[in-house]
Coordinates of C-alpha atoms (C1' of nucleotides) in Angstrom, one line a residue:
Chain Z
X1 CA 0.0 -0.1 0.3
X2 CA 2.4 2.6 1.0
X3 CA 3.4 5.6 -1.0
X4 CA 3.4 8.8 1.2
X5 CA -0.2 9.8 0.5
X6 CA -0.9 6.3 2.5
X7 CA 1.7 6.6 5.1
X8 CA 0.2 10.3 5.8
X9 CA -3.6 8.9 6.0
X10 CA -2.1 6.1 8.1
X11 CA -0.3 8.5 10.2
X12 CA -3.4 10.6 11.1
X13 CA -5.2 7.8 12.1
X14 CA -2.6 6.4 14.4
X15 CA -2.3 9.9 15.6
X16 CA -5.9 10.1 16.3
X17 CA -6.2 6.6 18.3
X18 CA -3.1 6.9 20.3
X19 CA -1.6 10.3 21.0
X20 CA -2.3 10.9 24.9
X21 CA -2.8 7.0 25.3
X22 CA -0.5 4.8 27.6
X23 CA 0.3 1.6 26.2
X24 CA -0.8 -1.2 28.6
X25 CA 1.1 -3.9 26.5
X26 CA 2.9 -4.4 23.3
X27 CA 3.1 -7.7 21.4
X28 CA 4.9 -9.2 18.4
X29 CA 3.5 -11.9 16.1
X30 CA 6.5 -12.9 13.6
X31 CA 10.2 -13.7 14.1
X32 CA 10.9 -10.8 11.6
X33 CA 8.6 -8.6 13.8
X34 CA 10.6 -9.7 16.8
X35 CA 14.1 -9.5 15.2
X36 CA 13.4 -5.5 14.8
X37 CA 11.5 -5.4 18.4
X38 CA 12.9 -7.7 20.9
X39 CA 10.9 -9.0 23.6
X40 CA 12.8 -7.0 26.0
X41 CA 12.1 -3.7 24.1
X42 CA 8.6 -4.6 23.7
X43 CA 8.1 -5.2 27.8
X44 CA 9.6 -1.8 28.2
X45 CA 6.8 -0.3 26.2
X46 CA 4.1 -1.1 29.0
X47 CA 3.5 2.0 30.8
X48 CA 4.6 4.5 28.3
X49 CA 2.7 7.6 27.0
X50 CA 2.4 8.4 23.4
X51 CA 3.0 12.2 23.3
X52 CA 3.5 12.3 19.5
X53 CA 3.5 10.8 16.3
X54 CA 5.6 12.4 13.3
X55 CA 6.0 11.6 9.9
X56 CA 8.9 11.9 8.1
X57 CA 8.8 11.1 4.1
X58 CA 7.5 7.4 4.6
X59 CA 9.1 6.5 8.2
X60 CA 7.0 7.5 11.3
X61 CA 8.3 8.1 14.6
X62 CA 6.1 7.6 17.5
X63 CA 7.4 9.6 20.5
X64 CA 6.8 8.5 24.0
X65 CA 7.2 10.1 27.5
X66 CA 10.4 9.0 28.5
X67 CA 11.7 10.5 25.2
X68 CA 12.4 7.5 23.2
X69 CA 11.0 6.5 20.1
X70 CA 9.5 3.9 18.4
X71 CA 10.1 3.9 14.7
X72 CA 7.7 2.3 12.0
X73 CA 8.0 1.7 8.2
X74 CA 5.5 0.1 6.3
X75 CA 8.0 -0.8 3.2
X76 CA 5.6 -2.3 0.5
X77 CA 2.8 -3.8 2.2
X78 CA 2.6 -2.1 6.0
X79 CA -0.6 -0.6 7.4
X80 CA -2.0 0.3 10.7
X81 CA -5.3 -1.3 11.9
X82 CA -7.0 0.6 14.6
X83 CA -9.5 -1.3 16.7
X84 CA -11.0 -2.6 19.7
X85 CA -8.6 -4.5 21.9
X86 CA -10.7 -7.6 22.2
X87 CA -11.4 -7.7 18.3
X88 CA -9.6 -10.2 16.2
X89 CA -6.1 -9.1 14.8
X90 CA -6.3 -8.1 11.2
X91 CA -4.5 -10.4 8.6
X92 CA -0.8 -10.1 8.4
X93 CA -0.6 -8.4 12.4
X94 CA 3.1 -8.2 13.1
X95 CA 3.1 -5.7 15.8
X96 CA 0.3 -5.0 18.3
X97 CA 0.1 -2.0 21.0
X98 CA -2.7 -2.6 23.3
X99 CA -3.8 1.4 24.6
X100 CA -5.3 2.4 28.0
X101 CA -8.6 3.0 26.7
X102 CA -9.3 -0.4 24.7
X103 CA -7.9 0.2 21.4
X104 CA -5.6 -1.6 19.8
X105 CA -3.1 -0.6 17.0
X106 CA -1.6 -3.1 15.0
X107 CA 1.0 -3.1 12.3
X108 CA -0.2 -5.4 9.4
X109 CA 2.2 -6.3 6.2
X110 CA 1.9 -9.2 4.1
X111 CA 5.3 -9.1 3.4
X112 CA 6.5 -8.8 6.6
X113 CA 9.3 -6.2 5.5
X114 CA 7.6 -3.3 7.7
X115 CA 8.4 -3.3 11.1
X116 CA 8.6 -1.2 14.2
X117 CA 11.9 -1.0 16.5
X118 CA 12.5 1.1 19.5
X119 CA 15.1 3.5 20.1
X120 CA 16.4 5.0 23.2
X121 CA 16.2 8.6 24.3
X122 CA 18.5 10.8 22.3
X123 CA 19.0 7.8 19.7
X124 CA 18.3 9.1 16.0
X125 CA 15.9 7.0 14.6
X126 CA 15.6 7.8 11.0
X127 CA 18.2 7.7 8.4
X128 CA 19.2 10.7 6.7
X129 CA 16.3 12.4 4.8
X130 CA 16.0 15.2 2.7
X131 CA 13.5 17.6 2.7
X132 CA 9.9 16.1 2.8
X133 CA 8.4 15.9 -0.5
X134 CA 5.1 17.7 1.1
X135 CA 7.3 20.6 2.4
X136 CA 6.8 23.9 0.8
X137 CA 10.3 24.7 1.0
X138 CA 11.4 21.8 -1.0
X139 CA 11.1 24.0 -4.1
X140 CA 12.6 23.9 -7.3
X141 CA 15.7 25.8 -5.9
X142 CA 16.0 23.2 -3.2
X143 CA 15.6 20.1 -5.6
X144 CA 18.0 21.6 -8.0
X145 CA 20.6 21.5 -5.4
X146 CA 20.0 18.2 -4.0
X147 CA 20.3 16.6 -7.8
X148 CA 23.4 18.5 -8.5
X149 CA 26.4 16.4 -9.6
X150 CA 24.0 13.2 -10.1
X151 CA 24.9 11.4 -13.0
X152 CA 21.9 9.2 -12.5
X153 CA 18.9 9.6 -14.6
X154 CA 16.1 11.9 -12.9
X155 CA 13.3 9.1 -11.9
X156 CA 15.8 7.0 -10.1
X157 CA 17.3 10.1 -8.4
X158 CA 13.5 10.9 -7.5
X159 CA 13.3 7.7 -5.1
X160 CA 16.4 8.9 -3.0
X161 CA 14.9 9.5 0.3
X162 CA 17.6 12.5 0.6
X163 CA 16.6 13.9 -2.6
X164 CA 12.9 13.7 -1.8
X165 CA 12.2 12.2 1.7
X166 CA 8.7 10.3 0.7
X167 CA 9.3 9.9 -3.1
X168 CA 8.1 6.6 -4.4
X169 CA 8.2 4.5 -7.3
X170 CA 4.6 5.3 -8.6
X171 CA 4.4 9.3 -8.0
X172 CA 7.8 9.5 -9.4
X173 CA 6.3 8.4 -12.9
X174 CA 3.3 10.4 -12.3
X175 CA 5.5 13.5 -11.5
X176 CA 7.7 13.3 -14.4
X177 CA 4.7 12.8 -16.5
X178 CA 3.1 16.0 -15.0
X179 CA 6.1 18.1 -15.7
X180 CA 6.7 16.8 -19.1
X181 CA 10.2 15.5 -18.2
X182 CA 11.8 12.0 -19.9
X183 CA 12.5 9.8 -16.7
X184 CA 15.8 9.0 -18.3
X185 CA 16.7 12.6 -18.3
X186 CA 20.3 12.6 -16.9
X187 CA 19.5 14.4 -13.1
X188 CA 22.1 16.9 -13.4
X189 CA 21.4 18.1 -16.9
X190 CA 17.8 19.3 -16.1
X191 CA 17.6 23.2 -16.3
X192 CA 16.3 25.5 -13.3
X193 CA 12.8 26.0 -15.1
X194 CA 12.1 22.0 -15.6
X195 CA 13.4 21.4 -12.1
X196 CA 10.7 23.8 -10.8
X197 CA 8.1 22.4 -12.9
X198 CA 9.1 18.8 -11.6
X199 CA 9.2 20.4 -7.7
X200 CA 5.9 21.6 -8.3
X201 CA 4.6 18.4 -9.9
X202 CA 6.0 16.1 -7.2
X203 CA 3.9 18.3 -4.7
X204 CA 0.5 18.4 -6.7
X205 CA 0.8 14.6 -7.5
X206 CA 1.1 13.7 -3.8
X207 CA -1.4 16.5 -2.6
X208 CA -3.8 15.2 -5.3
X209 CA -3.7 11.4 -3.9
X210 CA -4.0 12.9 -0.2
X211 CA -6.8 15.0 -0.7
X212 CA -8.9 11.9 -2.8
X213 CA -10.0 9.0 -0.8
X214 CA -9.0 5.6 -1.3
X215 CA -5.6 4.0 -1.9
X216 CA -4.0 3.3 -5.3
X217 CA -5.1 -0.5 -5.2
X218 CA -8.8 0.8 -5.2
X219 CA -10.4 1.4 -8.8
X220 CA -11.1 4.8 -8.0
X221 CA -7.7 5.8 -7.3
X222 CA -5.8 3.7 -9.8
X223 CA -7.8 5.8 -12.3
X224 CA -6.3 8.8 -11.3
X225 CA -2.5 7.7 -12.3
X226 CA -1.7 8.8 -15.5
X227 CA 1.0 6.7 -16.5
X228 CA 1.4 4.1 -14.0
X229 CA 0.8 0.7 -15.2
X230 CA -0.7 1.8 -18.5
X231 CA 1.9 0.5 -20.3
X232 CA 0.3 0.3 -23.9
X233 CA -2.6 2.6 -23.4
X234 CA -3.0 5.9 -25.3
X235 CA -1.2 8.9 -23.3
X236 CA -4.1 11.0 -21.8
X237 CA -2.4 14.1 -22.9
X238 CA -0.9 13.3 -26.4
X239 CA -2.3 9.9 -27.6
X240 CA 1.0 8.1 -28.1
X241 CA 1.1 4.8 -26.2
X242 CA 2.6 4.8 -22.9
X243 CA 6.0 2.7 -22.2
X244 CA 7.7 0.9 -19.8
X245 CA 11.1 0.7 -18.8
X246 CA 13.3 -1.0 -16.1
X247 CA 15.4 1.9 -13.9
X248 CA 17.4 0.8 -11.1
X249 CA 15.4 -2.5 -10.8
X250 CA 12.2 -0.6 -10.8
X251 CA 9.2 -0.2 -13.3
X252 CA 9.0 3.3 -14.9
X253 CA 6.1 4.3 -17.1
X254 CA 5.9 7.1 -19.3
X255 CA 5.3 8.9 -22.6
X256 CA 7.9 9.1 -25.5
X257 CA 6.1 11.8 -27.1
X258 CA 5.5 14.5 -24.7
X259 CA 8.0 13.7 -21.9
X260 CA 11.0 15.2 -23.1
X261 CA 14.9 15.0 -22.5
Chain U
dC1 C1' 26.1 4.0 -9.6
dG2 C1' 23.6 -0.8 -9.9
dA3 C1' 23.0 -5.2 -7.7
dC4 C1' 21.6 -8.2 -4.3
dT5 C1' 18.5 -9.1 0.0
dC6 C1' 14.7 -9.7 3.4
dC7 C1' 9.2 -11.8 2.6
dT8 C1' 4.9 -13.1 1.2
dG9 C1' 0.9 -12.9 -2.3
dA10 C1' -1.4 -12.7 -6.4
dC11 C1' -1.3 -13.5 -11.2
dA12 C1' 0.2 -15.4 -16.1
Chain N
dT1 C1' 5.7 -23.1 -11.5
dG2 C1' 7.8 -18.8 -12.0
dT3 C1' 7.6 -14.0 -12.2
dC4 C1' 6.5 -9.7 -10.1
dA5 C1' 5.3 -6.3 -6.6
dG6 C1' 4.1 0.3 -4.3
dG7 C1' 11.0 0.0 -0.2
dA8 C1' 15.2 0.9 1.1
dG9 C1' 19.7 -0.8 3.7
dT10 C1' 23.9 -3.0 2.3
dC11 C1' 27.6 -4.4 -0.8
dG12 C1' 30.6 -4.4 -4.7

DNA sequence: CGACTCCTGACA
DNA sequence: TGTCAGGAGTCG
């Protein structure tokens, strides 16, 4: 499920459910989940009050009242399930936090690449991230500075979290389509005007997704995507067939006619 | 830089 | 049965 809009929506649900609540118990349900959050760390969560939930790119930081932090990441398949503590666990539940008001938040993800890990006070839980994709300060000038000196094509560069924290594979294709930029263009060769358009497009596609209900595996959300997973279909802007290529091992979709180098 | 890796599920 | 998937840390 998770690109930035879905992570943002999930973080809002978690925030509404958990901030101000005290964790009664934390449980893990999979070896990989215990690797990330050993029983010892999980046990220490009991009695901690949740004081805040922050989204950092596609990462989430759950701040606790002793200054420690839980760091969550959905990777490919994670999501928060919020429900009553006595309700059945969702499929693929990996970690569950029982709260003092009888609710339970569970991290569920089929591929088990997602996880929660604990961090002591003062530890820096998050990897080095660039400016957030939705941060208005991440304008064309900032993006251009981040792309300076990069030999790589612009599309894989947009997936580098140090360039765009929260960048993801689907919306990278969508933003480049909207900006009219060929995804194979060397990142550093883009001029200020085009990078400015790209910076605007990145924010625009993410805001569109945030404002619209549903996730991109739902039909309605998929229909909003202009090029992603539309190989062979006519470009909705110019009619030329959408093409698919692979960059850095990830699918890229683009229009060869109206996206220019 | 790209390649590889962690897992499971969906689909051809 | 084989291939692919919305991510990203690690390695060469």
